[in-house]
Short mmCIF file of C-alpha atoms and ligand atoms in Angstrom, two decimals:
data_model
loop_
_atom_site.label_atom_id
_atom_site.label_comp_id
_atom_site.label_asym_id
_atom_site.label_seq_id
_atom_site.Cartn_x
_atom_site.Cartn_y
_atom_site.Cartn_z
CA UNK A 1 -43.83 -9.65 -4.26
CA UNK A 2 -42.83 -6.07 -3.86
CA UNK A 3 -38.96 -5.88 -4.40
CA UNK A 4 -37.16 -2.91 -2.54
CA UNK A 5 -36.12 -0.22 -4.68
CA UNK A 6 -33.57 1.29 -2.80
CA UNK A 7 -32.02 -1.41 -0.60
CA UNK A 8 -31.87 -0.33 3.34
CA UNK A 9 -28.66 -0.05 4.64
CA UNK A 10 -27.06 -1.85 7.83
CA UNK A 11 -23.51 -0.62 7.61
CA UNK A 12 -22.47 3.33 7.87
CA UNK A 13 -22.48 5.25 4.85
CA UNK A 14 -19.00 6.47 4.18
CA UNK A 15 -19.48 9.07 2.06
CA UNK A 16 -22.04 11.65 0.80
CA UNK A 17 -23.96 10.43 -1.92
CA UNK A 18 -24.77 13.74 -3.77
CA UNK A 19 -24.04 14.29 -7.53
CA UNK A 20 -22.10 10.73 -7.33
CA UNK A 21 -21.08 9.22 -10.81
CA UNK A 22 -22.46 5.67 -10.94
CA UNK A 23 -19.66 3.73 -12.84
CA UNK A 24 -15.69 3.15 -11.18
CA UNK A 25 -13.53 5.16 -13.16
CA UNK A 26 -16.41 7.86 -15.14
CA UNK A 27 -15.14 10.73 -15.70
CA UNK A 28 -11.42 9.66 -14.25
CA UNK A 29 -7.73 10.67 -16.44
CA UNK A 30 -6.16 7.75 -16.15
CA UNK A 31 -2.15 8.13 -16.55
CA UNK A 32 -1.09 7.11 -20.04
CA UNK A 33 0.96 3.64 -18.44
CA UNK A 34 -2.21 2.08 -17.02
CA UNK A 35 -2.89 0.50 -20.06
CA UNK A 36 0.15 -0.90 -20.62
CA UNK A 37 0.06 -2.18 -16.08
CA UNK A 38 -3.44 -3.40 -17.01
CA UNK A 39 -2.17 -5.75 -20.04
CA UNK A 40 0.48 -7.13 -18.00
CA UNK A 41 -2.06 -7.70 -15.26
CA UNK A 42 -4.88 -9.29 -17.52
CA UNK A 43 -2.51 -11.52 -19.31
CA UNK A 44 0.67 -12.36 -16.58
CA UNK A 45 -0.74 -11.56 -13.30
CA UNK A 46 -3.85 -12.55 -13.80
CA UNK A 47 -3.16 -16.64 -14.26
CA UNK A 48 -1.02 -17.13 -11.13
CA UNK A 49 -2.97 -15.04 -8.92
CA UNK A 50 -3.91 -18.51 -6.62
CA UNK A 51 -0.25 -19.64 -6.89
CA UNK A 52 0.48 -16.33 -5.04
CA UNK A 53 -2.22 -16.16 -2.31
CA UNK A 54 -2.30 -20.23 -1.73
CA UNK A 55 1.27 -21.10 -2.30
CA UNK A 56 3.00 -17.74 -1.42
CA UNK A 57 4.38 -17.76 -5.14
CA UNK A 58 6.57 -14.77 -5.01
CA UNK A 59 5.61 -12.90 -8.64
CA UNK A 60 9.24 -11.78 -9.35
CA UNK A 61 8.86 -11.83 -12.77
CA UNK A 62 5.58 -10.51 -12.87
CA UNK A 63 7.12 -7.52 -11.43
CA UNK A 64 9.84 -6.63 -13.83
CA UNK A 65 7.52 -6.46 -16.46
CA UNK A 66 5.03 -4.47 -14.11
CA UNK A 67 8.51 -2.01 -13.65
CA UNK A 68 8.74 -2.08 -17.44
CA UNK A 69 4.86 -0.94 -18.09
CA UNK A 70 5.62 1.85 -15.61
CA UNK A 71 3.93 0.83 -12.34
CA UNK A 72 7.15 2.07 -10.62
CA UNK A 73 8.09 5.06 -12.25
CA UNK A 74 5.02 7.31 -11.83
CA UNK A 75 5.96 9.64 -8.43
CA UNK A 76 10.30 9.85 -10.22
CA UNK A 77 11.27 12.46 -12.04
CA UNK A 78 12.69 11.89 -15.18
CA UNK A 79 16.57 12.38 -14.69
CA UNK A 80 15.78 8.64 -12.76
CA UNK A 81 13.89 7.22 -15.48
CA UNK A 82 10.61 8.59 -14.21
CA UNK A 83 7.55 9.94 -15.86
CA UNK A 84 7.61 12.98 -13.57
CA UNK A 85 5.91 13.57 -10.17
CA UNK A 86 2.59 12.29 -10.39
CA UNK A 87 1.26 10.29 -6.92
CA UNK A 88 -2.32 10.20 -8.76
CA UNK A 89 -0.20 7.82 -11.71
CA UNK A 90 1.45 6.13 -8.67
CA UNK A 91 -2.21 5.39 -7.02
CA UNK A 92 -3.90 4.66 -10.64
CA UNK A 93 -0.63 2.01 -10.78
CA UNK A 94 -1.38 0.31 -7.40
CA UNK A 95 -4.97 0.15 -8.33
CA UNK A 96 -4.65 -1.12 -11.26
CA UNK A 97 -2.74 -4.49 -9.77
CA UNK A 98 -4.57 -4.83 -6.59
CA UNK A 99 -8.16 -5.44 -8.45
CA UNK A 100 -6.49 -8.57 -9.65
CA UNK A 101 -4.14 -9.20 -6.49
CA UNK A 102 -3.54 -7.11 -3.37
CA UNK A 103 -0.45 -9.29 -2.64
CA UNK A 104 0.77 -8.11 -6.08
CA UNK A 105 -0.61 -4.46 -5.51
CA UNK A 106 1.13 -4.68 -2.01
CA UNK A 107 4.51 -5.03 -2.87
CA UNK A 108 3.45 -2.67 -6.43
CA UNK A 109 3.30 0.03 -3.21
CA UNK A 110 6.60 -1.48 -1.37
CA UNK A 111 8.66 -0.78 -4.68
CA UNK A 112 6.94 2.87 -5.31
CA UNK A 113 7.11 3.70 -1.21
CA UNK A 114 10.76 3.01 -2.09
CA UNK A 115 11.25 5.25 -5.25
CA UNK A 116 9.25 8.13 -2.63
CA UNK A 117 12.35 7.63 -0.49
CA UNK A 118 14.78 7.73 -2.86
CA UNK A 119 12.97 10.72 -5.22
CA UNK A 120 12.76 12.56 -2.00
CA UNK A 121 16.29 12.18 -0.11
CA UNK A 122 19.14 14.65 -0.56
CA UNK A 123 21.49 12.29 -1.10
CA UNK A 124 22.03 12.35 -5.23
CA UNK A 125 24.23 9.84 -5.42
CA UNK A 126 22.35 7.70 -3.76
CA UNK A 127 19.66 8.70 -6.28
CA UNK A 128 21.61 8.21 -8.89
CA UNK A 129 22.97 5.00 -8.43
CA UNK A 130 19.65 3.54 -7.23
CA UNK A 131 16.12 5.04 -8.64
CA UNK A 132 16.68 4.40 -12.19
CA UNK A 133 16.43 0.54 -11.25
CA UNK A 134 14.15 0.86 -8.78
CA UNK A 135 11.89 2.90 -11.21
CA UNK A 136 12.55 0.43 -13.70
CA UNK A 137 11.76 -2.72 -11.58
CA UNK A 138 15.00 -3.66 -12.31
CA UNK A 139 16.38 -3.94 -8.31
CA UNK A 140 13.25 -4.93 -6.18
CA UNK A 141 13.00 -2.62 -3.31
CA UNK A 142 10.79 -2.56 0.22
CA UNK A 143 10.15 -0.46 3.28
CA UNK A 144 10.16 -0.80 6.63
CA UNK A 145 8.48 2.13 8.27
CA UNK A 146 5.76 0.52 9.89
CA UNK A 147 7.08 0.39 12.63
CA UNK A 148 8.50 4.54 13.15
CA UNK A 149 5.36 5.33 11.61
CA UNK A 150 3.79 3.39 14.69
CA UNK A 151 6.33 5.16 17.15
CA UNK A 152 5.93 8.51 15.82
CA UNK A 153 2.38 8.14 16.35
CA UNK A 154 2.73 7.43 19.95
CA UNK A 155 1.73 3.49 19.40
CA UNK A 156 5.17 1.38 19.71
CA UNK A 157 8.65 2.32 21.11
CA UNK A 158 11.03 2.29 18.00
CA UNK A 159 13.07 -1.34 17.27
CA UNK A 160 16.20 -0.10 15.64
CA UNK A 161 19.18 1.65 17.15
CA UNK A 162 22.03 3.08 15.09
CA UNK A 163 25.38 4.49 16.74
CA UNK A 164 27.49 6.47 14.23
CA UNK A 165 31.04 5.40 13.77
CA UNK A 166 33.66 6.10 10.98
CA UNK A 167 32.34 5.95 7.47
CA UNK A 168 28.81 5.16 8.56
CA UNK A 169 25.96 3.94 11.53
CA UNK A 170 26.01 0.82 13.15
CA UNK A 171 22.33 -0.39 13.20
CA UNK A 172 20.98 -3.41 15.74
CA UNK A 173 17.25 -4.51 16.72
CA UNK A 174 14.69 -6.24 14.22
CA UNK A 175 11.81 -5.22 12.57
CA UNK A 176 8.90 -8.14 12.57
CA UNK A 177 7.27 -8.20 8.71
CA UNK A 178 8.81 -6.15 5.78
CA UNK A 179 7.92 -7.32 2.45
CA UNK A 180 8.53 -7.32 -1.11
CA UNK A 181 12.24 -9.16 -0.10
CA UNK A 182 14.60 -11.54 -1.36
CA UNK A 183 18.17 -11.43 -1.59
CA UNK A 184 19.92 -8.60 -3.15
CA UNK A 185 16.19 -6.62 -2.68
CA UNK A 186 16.53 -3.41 -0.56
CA UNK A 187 14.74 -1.52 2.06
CA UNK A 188 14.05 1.84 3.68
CA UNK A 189 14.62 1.58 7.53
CA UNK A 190 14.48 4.04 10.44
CA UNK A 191 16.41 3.55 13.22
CA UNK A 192 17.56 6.27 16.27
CA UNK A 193 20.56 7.13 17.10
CA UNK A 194 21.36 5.77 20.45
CA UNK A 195 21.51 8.54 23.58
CA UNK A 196 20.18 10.92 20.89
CA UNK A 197 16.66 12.54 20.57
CA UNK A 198 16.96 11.95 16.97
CA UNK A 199 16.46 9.36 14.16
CA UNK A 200 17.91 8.59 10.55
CA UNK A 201 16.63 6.72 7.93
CA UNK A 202 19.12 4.26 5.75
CA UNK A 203 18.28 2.17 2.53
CA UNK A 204 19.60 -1.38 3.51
CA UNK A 205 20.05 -4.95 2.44
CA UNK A 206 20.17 -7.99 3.23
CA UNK A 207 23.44 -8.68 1.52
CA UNK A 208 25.42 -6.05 3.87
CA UNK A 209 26.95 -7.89 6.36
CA UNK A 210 25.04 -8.50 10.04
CA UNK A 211 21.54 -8.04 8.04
CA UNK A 212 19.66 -11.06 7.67
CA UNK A 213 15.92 -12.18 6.58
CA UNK A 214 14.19 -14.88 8.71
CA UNK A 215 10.66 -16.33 7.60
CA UNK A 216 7.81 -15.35 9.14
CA UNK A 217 4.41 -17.53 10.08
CA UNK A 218 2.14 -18.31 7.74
CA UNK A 219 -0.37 -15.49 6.88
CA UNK A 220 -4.01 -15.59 6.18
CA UNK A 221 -3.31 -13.92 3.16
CA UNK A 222 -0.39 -11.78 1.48
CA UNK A 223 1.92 -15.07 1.30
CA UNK A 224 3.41 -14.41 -1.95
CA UNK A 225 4.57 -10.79 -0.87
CA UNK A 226 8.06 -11.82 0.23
CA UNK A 227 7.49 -11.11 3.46
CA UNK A 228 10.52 -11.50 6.14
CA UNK A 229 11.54 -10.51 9.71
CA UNK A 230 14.56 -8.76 9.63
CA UNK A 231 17.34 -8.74 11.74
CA UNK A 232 19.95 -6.12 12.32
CA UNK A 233 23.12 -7.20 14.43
CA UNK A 234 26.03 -4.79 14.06
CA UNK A 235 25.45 -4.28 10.98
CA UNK A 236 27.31 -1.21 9.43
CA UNK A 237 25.79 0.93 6.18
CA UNK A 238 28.29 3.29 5.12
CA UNK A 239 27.23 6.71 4.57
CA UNK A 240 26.02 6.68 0.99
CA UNK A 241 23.16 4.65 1.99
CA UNK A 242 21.72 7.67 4.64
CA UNK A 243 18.51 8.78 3.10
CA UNK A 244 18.35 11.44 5.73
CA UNK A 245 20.20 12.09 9.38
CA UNK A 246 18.32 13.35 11.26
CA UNK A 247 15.38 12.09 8.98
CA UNK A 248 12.79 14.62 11.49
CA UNK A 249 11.63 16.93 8.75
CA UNK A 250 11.89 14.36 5.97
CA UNK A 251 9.60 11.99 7.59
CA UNK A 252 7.23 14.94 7.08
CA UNK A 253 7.88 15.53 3.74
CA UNK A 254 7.34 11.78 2.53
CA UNK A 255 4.44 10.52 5.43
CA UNK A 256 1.31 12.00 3.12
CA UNK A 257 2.46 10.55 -0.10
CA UNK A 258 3.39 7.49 1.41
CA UNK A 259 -0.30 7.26 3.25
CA UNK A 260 -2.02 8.34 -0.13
CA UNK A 261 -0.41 5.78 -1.96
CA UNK A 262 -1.81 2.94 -0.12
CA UNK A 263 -5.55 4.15 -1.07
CA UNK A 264 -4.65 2.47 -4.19
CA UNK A 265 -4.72 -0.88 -2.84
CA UNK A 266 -8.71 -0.11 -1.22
CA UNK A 267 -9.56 1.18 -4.58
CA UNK A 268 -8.45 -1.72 -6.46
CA UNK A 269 -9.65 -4.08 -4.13
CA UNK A 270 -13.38 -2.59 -3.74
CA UNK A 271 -13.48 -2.60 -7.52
CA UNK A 272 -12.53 -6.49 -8.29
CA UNK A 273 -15.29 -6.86 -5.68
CA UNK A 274 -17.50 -5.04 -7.77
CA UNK A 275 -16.84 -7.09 -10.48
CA UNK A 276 -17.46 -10.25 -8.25
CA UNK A 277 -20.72 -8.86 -7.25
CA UNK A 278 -21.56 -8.07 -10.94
CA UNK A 279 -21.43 -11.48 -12.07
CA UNK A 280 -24.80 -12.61 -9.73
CA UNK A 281 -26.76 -10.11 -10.59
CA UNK A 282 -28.03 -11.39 -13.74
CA UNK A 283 -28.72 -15.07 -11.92
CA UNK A 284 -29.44 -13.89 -7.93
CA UNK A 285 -30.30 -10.38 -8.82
CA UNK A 286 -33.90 -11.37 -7.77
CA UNK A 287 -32.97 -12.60 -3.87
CA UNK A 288 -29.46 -10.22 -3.69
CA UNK A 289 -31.42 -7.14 -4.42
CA UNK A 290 -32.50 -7.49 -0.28
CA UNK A 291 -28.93 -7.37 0.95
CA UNK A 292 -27.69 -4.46 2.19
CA UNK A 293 -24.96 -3.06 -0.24
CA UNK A 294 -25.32 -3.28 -3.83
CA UNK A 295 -23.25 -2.71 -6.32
CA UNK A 296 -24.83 0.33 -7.29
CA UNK A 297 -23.76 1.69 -3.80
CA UNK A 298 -20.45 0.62 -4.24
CA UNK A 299 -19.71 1.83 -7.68
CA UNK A 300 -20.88 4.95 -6.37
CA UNK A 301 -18.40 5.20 -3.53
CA UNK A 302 -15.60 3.79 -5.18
CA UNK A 303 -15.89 6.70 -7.84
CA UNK A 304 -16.34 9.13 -5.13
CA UNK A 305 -13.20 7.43 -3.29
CA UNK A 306 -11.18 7.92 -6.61
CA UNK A 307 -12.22 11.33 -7.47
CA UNK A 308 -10.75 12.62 -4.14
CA UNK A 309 -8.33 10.38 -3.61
CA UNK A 310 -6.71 11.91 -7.52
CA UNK A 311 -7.73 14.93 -6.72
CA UNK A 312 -5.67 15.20 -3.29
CA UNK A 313 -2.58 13.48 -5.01
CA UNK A 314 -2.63 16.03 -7.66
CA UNK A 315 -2.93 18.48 -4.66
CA UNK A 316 0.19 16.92 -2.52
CA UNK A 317 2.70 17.29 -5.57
CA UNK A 318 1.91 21.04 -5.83
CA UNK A 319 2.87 21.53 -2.01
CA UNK A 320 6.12 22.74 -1.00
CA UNK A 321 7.89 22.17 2.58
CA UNK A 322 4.76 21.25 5.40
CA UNK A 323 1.30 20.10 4.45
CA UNK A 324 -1.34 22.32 6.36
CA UNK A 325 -3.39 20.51 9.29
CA UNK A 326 -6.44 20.18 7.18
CA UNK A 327 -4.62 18.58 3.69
CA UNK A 328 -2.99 16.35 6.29
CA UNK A 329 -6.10 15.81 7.47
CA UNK A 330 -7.79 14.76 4.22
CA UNK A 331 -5.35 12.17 3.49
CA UNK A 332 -5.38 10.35 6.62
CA UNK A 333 -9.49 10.32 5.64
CA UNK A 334 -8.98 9.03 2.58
CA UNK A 335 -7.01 6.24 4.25
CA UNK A 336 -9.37 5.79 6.04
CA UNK A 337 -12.28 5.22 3.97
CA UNK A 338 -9.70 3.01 1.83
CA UNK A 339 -10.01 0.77 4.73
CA UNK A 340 -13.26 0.47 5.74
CA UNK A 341 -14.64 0.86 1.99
CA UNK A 342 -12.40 -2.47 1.73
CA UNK A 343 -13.99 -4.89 4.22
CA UNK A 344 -17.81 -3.22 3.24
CA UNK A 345 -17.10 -4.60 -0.74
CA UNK A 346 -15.39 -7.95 0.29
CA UNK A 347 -18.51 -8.61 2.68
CA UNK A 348 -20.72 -7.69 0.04
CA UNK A 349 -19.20 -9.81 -2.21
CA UNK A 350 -19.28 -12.82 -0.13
CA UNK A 351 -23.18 -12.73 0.63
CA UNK A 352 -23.28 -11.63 -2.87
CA UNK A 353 -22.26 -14.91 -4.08
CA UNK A 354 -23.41 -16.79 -1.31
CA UNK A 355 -22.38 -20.80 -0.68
CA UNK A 356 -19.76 -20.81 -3.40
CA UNK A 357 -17.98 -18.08 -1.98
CA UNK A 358 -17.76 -20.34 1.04
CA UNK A 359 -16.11 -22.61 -1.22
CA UNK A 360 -12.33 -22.36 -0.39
CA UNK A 361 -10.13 -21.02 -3.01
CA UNK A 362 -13.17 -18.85 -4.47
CA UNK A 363 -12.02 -15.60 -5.27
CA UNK A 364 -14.70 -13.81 -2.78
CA UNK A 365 -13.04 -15.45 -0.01
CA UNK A 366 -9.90 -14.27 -0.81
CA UNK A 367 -10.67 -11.02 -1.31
CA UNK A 368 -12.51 -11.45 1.96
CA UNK A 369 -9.22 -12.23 3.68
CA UNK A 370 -7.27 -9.49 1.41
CA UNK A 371 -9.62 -6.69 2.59
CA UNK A 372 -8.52 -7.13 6.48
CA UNK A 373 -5.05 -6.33 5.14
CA UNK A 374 -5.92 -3.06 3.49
CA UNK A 375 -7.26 -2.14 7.46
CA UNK A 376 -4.36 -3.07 9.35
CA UNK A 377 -1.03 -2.49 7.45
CA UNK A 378 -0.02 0.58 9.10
CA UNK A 379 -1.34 2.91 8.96
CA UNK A 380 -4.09 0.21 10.14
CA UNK A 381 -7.76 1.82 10.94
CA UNK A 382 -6.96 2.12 14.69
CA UNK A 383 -3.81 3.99 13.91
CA UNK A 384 -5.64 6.53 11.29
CA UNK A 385 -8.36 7.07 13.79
CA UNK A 386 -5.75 7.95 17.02
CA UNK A 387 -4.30 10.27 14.61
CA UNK A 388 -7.29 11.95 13.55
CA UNK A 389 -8.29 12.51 16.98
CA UNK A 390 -4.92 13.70 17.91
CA UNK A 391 -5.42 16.50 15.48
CA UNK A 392 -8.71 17.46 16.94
CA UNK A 393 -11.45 15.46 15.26
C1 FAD B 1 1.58 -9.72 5.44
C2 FAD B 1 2.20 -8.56 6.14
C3 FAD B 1 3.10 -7.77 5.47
C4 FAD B 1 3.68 -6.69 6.11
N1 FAD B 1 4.60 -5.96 5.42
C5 FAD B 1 5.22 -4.92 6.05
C6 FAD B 1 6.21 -4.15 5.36
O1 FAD B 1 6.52 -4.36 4.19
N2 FAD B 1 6.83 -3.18 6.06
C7 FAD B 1 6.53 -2.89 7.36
O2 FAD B 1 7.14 -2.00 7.93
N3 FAD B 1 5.56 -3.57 8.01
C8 FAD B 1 4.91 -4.57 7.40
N4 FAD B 1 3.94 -5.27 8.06
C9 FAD B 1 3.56 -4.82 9.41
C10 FAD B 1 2.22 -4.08 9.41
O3 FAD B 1 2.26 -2.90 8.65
C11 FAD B 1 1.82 -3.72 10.83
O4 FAD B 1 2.81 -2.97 11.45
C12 FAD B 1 1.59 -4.93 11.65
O5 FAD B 1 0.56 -5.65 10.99
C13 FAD B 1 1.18 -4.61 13.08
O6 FAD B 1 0.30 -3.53 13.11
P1 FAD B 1 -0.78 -3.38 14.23
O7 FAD B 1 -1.37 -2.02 14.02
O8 FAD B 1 -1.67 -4.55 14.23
O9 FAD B 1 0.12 -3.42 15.52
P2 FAD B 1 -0.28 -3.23 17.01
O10 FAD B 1 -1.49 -4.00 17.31
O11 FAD B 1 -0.23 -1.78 17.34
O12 FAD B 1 1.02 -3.87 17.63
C14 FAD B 1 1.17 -5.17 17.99
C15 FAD B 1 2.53 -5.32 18.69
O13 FAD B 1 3.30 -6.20 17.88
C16 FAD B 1 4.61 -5.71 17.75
N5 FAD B 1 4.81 -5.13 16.44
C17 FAD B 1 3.88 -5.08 15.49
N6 FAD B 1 4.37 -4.51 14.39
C18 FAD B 1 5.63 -4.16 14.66
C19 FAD B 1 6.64 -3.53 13.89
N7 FAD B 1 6.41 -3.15 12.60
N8 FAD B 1 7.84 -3.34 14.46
C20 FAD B 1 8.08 -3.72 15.73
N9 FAD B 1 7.15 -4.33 16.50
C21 FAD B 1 5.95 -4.56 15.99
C22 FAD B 1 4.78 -4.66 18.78
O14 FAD B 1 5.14 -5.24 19.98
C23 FAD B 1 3.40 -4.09 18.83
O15 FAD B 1 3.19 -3.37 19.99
C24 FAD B 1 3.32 -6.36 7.45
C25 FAD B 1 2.39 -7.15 8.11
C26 FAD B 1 1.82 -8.23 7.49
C27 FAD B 1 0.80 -9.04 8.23
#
């Protein structure tokens, strides 16, 4: 028998495949706290990782002493406890917990989306009395924005109103899934300001009066994220907790980091698959060497995905005021291939390990179900492409 040396492909090559490293991470800085993250993953996270996806086990603890390795603190500057502004540390810190756990690495993004907000608002004493804790993972903190991020793409009509009265806004509607909650957490929402063409954006909580948190279904996966529907009915945030009104040109200013970011997660993911795969080889390497992706393949795009998904981030800091078209451009991309890079290494994995990934409870399955997430929290794949076409591609 004659076995294939290089494997034919079914599914679309997502990158170029010149000059590629061949091993996840060659070549790579990795930010000084990742070692530190990666201890706390290998030896807390890693034991209760079913307990979170099967019985929505919400890893509170788990995340204070993520906060204390430095997961949090990577994109703050250190007046707030931060390490400085560094989104690659911030992605490297998301990655890091999703190859274990996306619904650990999930709400690892909620709590550093947050810290963008609050790193990024012109409200210091907001700042001041909040990012040190959130940096710390001292206060848990979430965000909201799927849905503006939606509306400002031209997908959904916005679900929040705010009317301004004395001392603050008055904020009523209901957003359908924000995560990373609990009570006393906080979140960044966006709401506009009724008969207005405008829109701010507010921290809240759930423990300011008319805010409340209702369950949600049951999810595929993600259970253990602390994920809630919220509801707003009258409820009034005084002024100090306005991250920005009108929020216009600060929605600019935090949209690319907050897109880059989420690559972690795909990166992360795709490499636990890896990992998966690499444990048949050895035993099935002689009948998996037909399928279609190998790991090979994947190590080669994941290191491709990480090199210019670092590279960018290290990019984004140095840019003042509005990214250019084309950087803009790049990111959404390298969402993008996040995405689809995701389901291609979780599909692999499962014919990979064949029947006892079919096995419920194995971990191909669940990164099988994890994977979908990566392509439809918003930005999902549908959203990235709409915008990529509505800047000309
Ligand atoms: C496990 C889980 C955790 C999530 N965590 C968060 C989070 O922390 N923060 C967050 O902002 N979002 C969160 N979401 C929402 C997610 O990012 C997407 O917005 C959601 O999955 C719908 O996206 P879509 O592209 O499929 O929507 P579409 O297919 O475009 O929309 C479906 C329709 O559902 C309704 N709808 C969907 N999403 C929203 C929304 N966000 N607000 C108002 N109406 C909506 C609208 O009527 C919309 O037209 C979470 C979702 C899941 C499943």
């Amino acid at each position: 028998m004659v076995l294939p040396k290089t494997p034919t492909h079914n599914s679309s090559t997502l990158i170029d495949s010149k000059d590629r490293p061949s091993v996840p991470g060659d070549g790579a800085v990795f930010v000084p706290a990742i070692a530190a993250i990666r201890t706390v993953v290998d030896q807390e996270l890693a034991p209760h990782v079913q307990d979170i996806d099967l019985n929505g086990q919400y890893p509170g603890d788990i995340m204070q002493r993520l906060g204390a390795a430095g997961a949090f603190r990577q994109a703050v500057s250190p007046e707030f406890g931060g390490e400085g502004i560094s989104l690659k540390g911030a992605i490297q810190s998301i990655e890091a917990v999703s190859k274990s756990c996306l619904s650990t690495g999930f709400i690892t993004w909620c709590q550093v989306a947050c810290t963008w907000y609050l790193q990024n608002t012109q409200n210091s004493e907001l700042q001041k009395e909040l990012l040190p804790a959130v940096a710390q993972g001292q206060v848990m903190a979430g965000t909201g924005l799927s849905n503006p991020m939606k509306c400002f793409a031209g997908i959904e009509k916005i679900a929040l109103t705010a009317t301004k009265v004395e001392g603050g806004f008055i904020l009523n509607g209901q957003l359908p899934w924000v995560s990373n909650l609990g009570p006393g957490h906080y979140f960044g929402v966006v709401a506009r300001m009724a008969n207005e063409d405008a829109h701010l954006m507010v921290i809240v909580s759930d423990q300011l009066e008319g805010v409340s948190l209702r369950r949600c279904g049951t999810f595929i996966a993600l259970e253990g994220t602390g994920t809630f529907g919220c509801v707003f009915r009258n409820a009034f945030i005084p002024d100090q907790y306005v991250l920005a009104a009108p929020c216009e040109a600060y929605i600019h200013q935090i949209q690319p980091g907050f897109i880059l970011t989420q690559v972690g997660m795909g990166l992360g993911l795709v490499a636990g698959c890896i990992d998966l795969i690499n444990r048949y080889q050895r035993r099935l390497g002689h009948v998996n060497c037909f399928l279609a992706d190998q790991p090979s393949d994947l190590m080669a795009e994941l290191a491709l995905a990480q090199e210019q998904a670092y590279d960018l981030a290290d990019e984004l800091v140095q840019v003042e005021g509005r990214l250019s078209p084309a950087l803009m451009k790049k990111v959404i991309q390298a969402r993008l291939t996040a995405g689809e890079m995701s389901i291609k290494a979780a599909n692999a994995a499962m014919l990979h390990a064949g029947a006892r990934a079919y096995i419920k409870g194995s971990p191909e399955e669940r990164k099988l179900r994890e994977a979908y997430f990566v392509a439809i929290v918003t930005p999902a794949i549908k959203q990235l492409k709409k915008m990529l076409y509505a800047m000309g591609d």
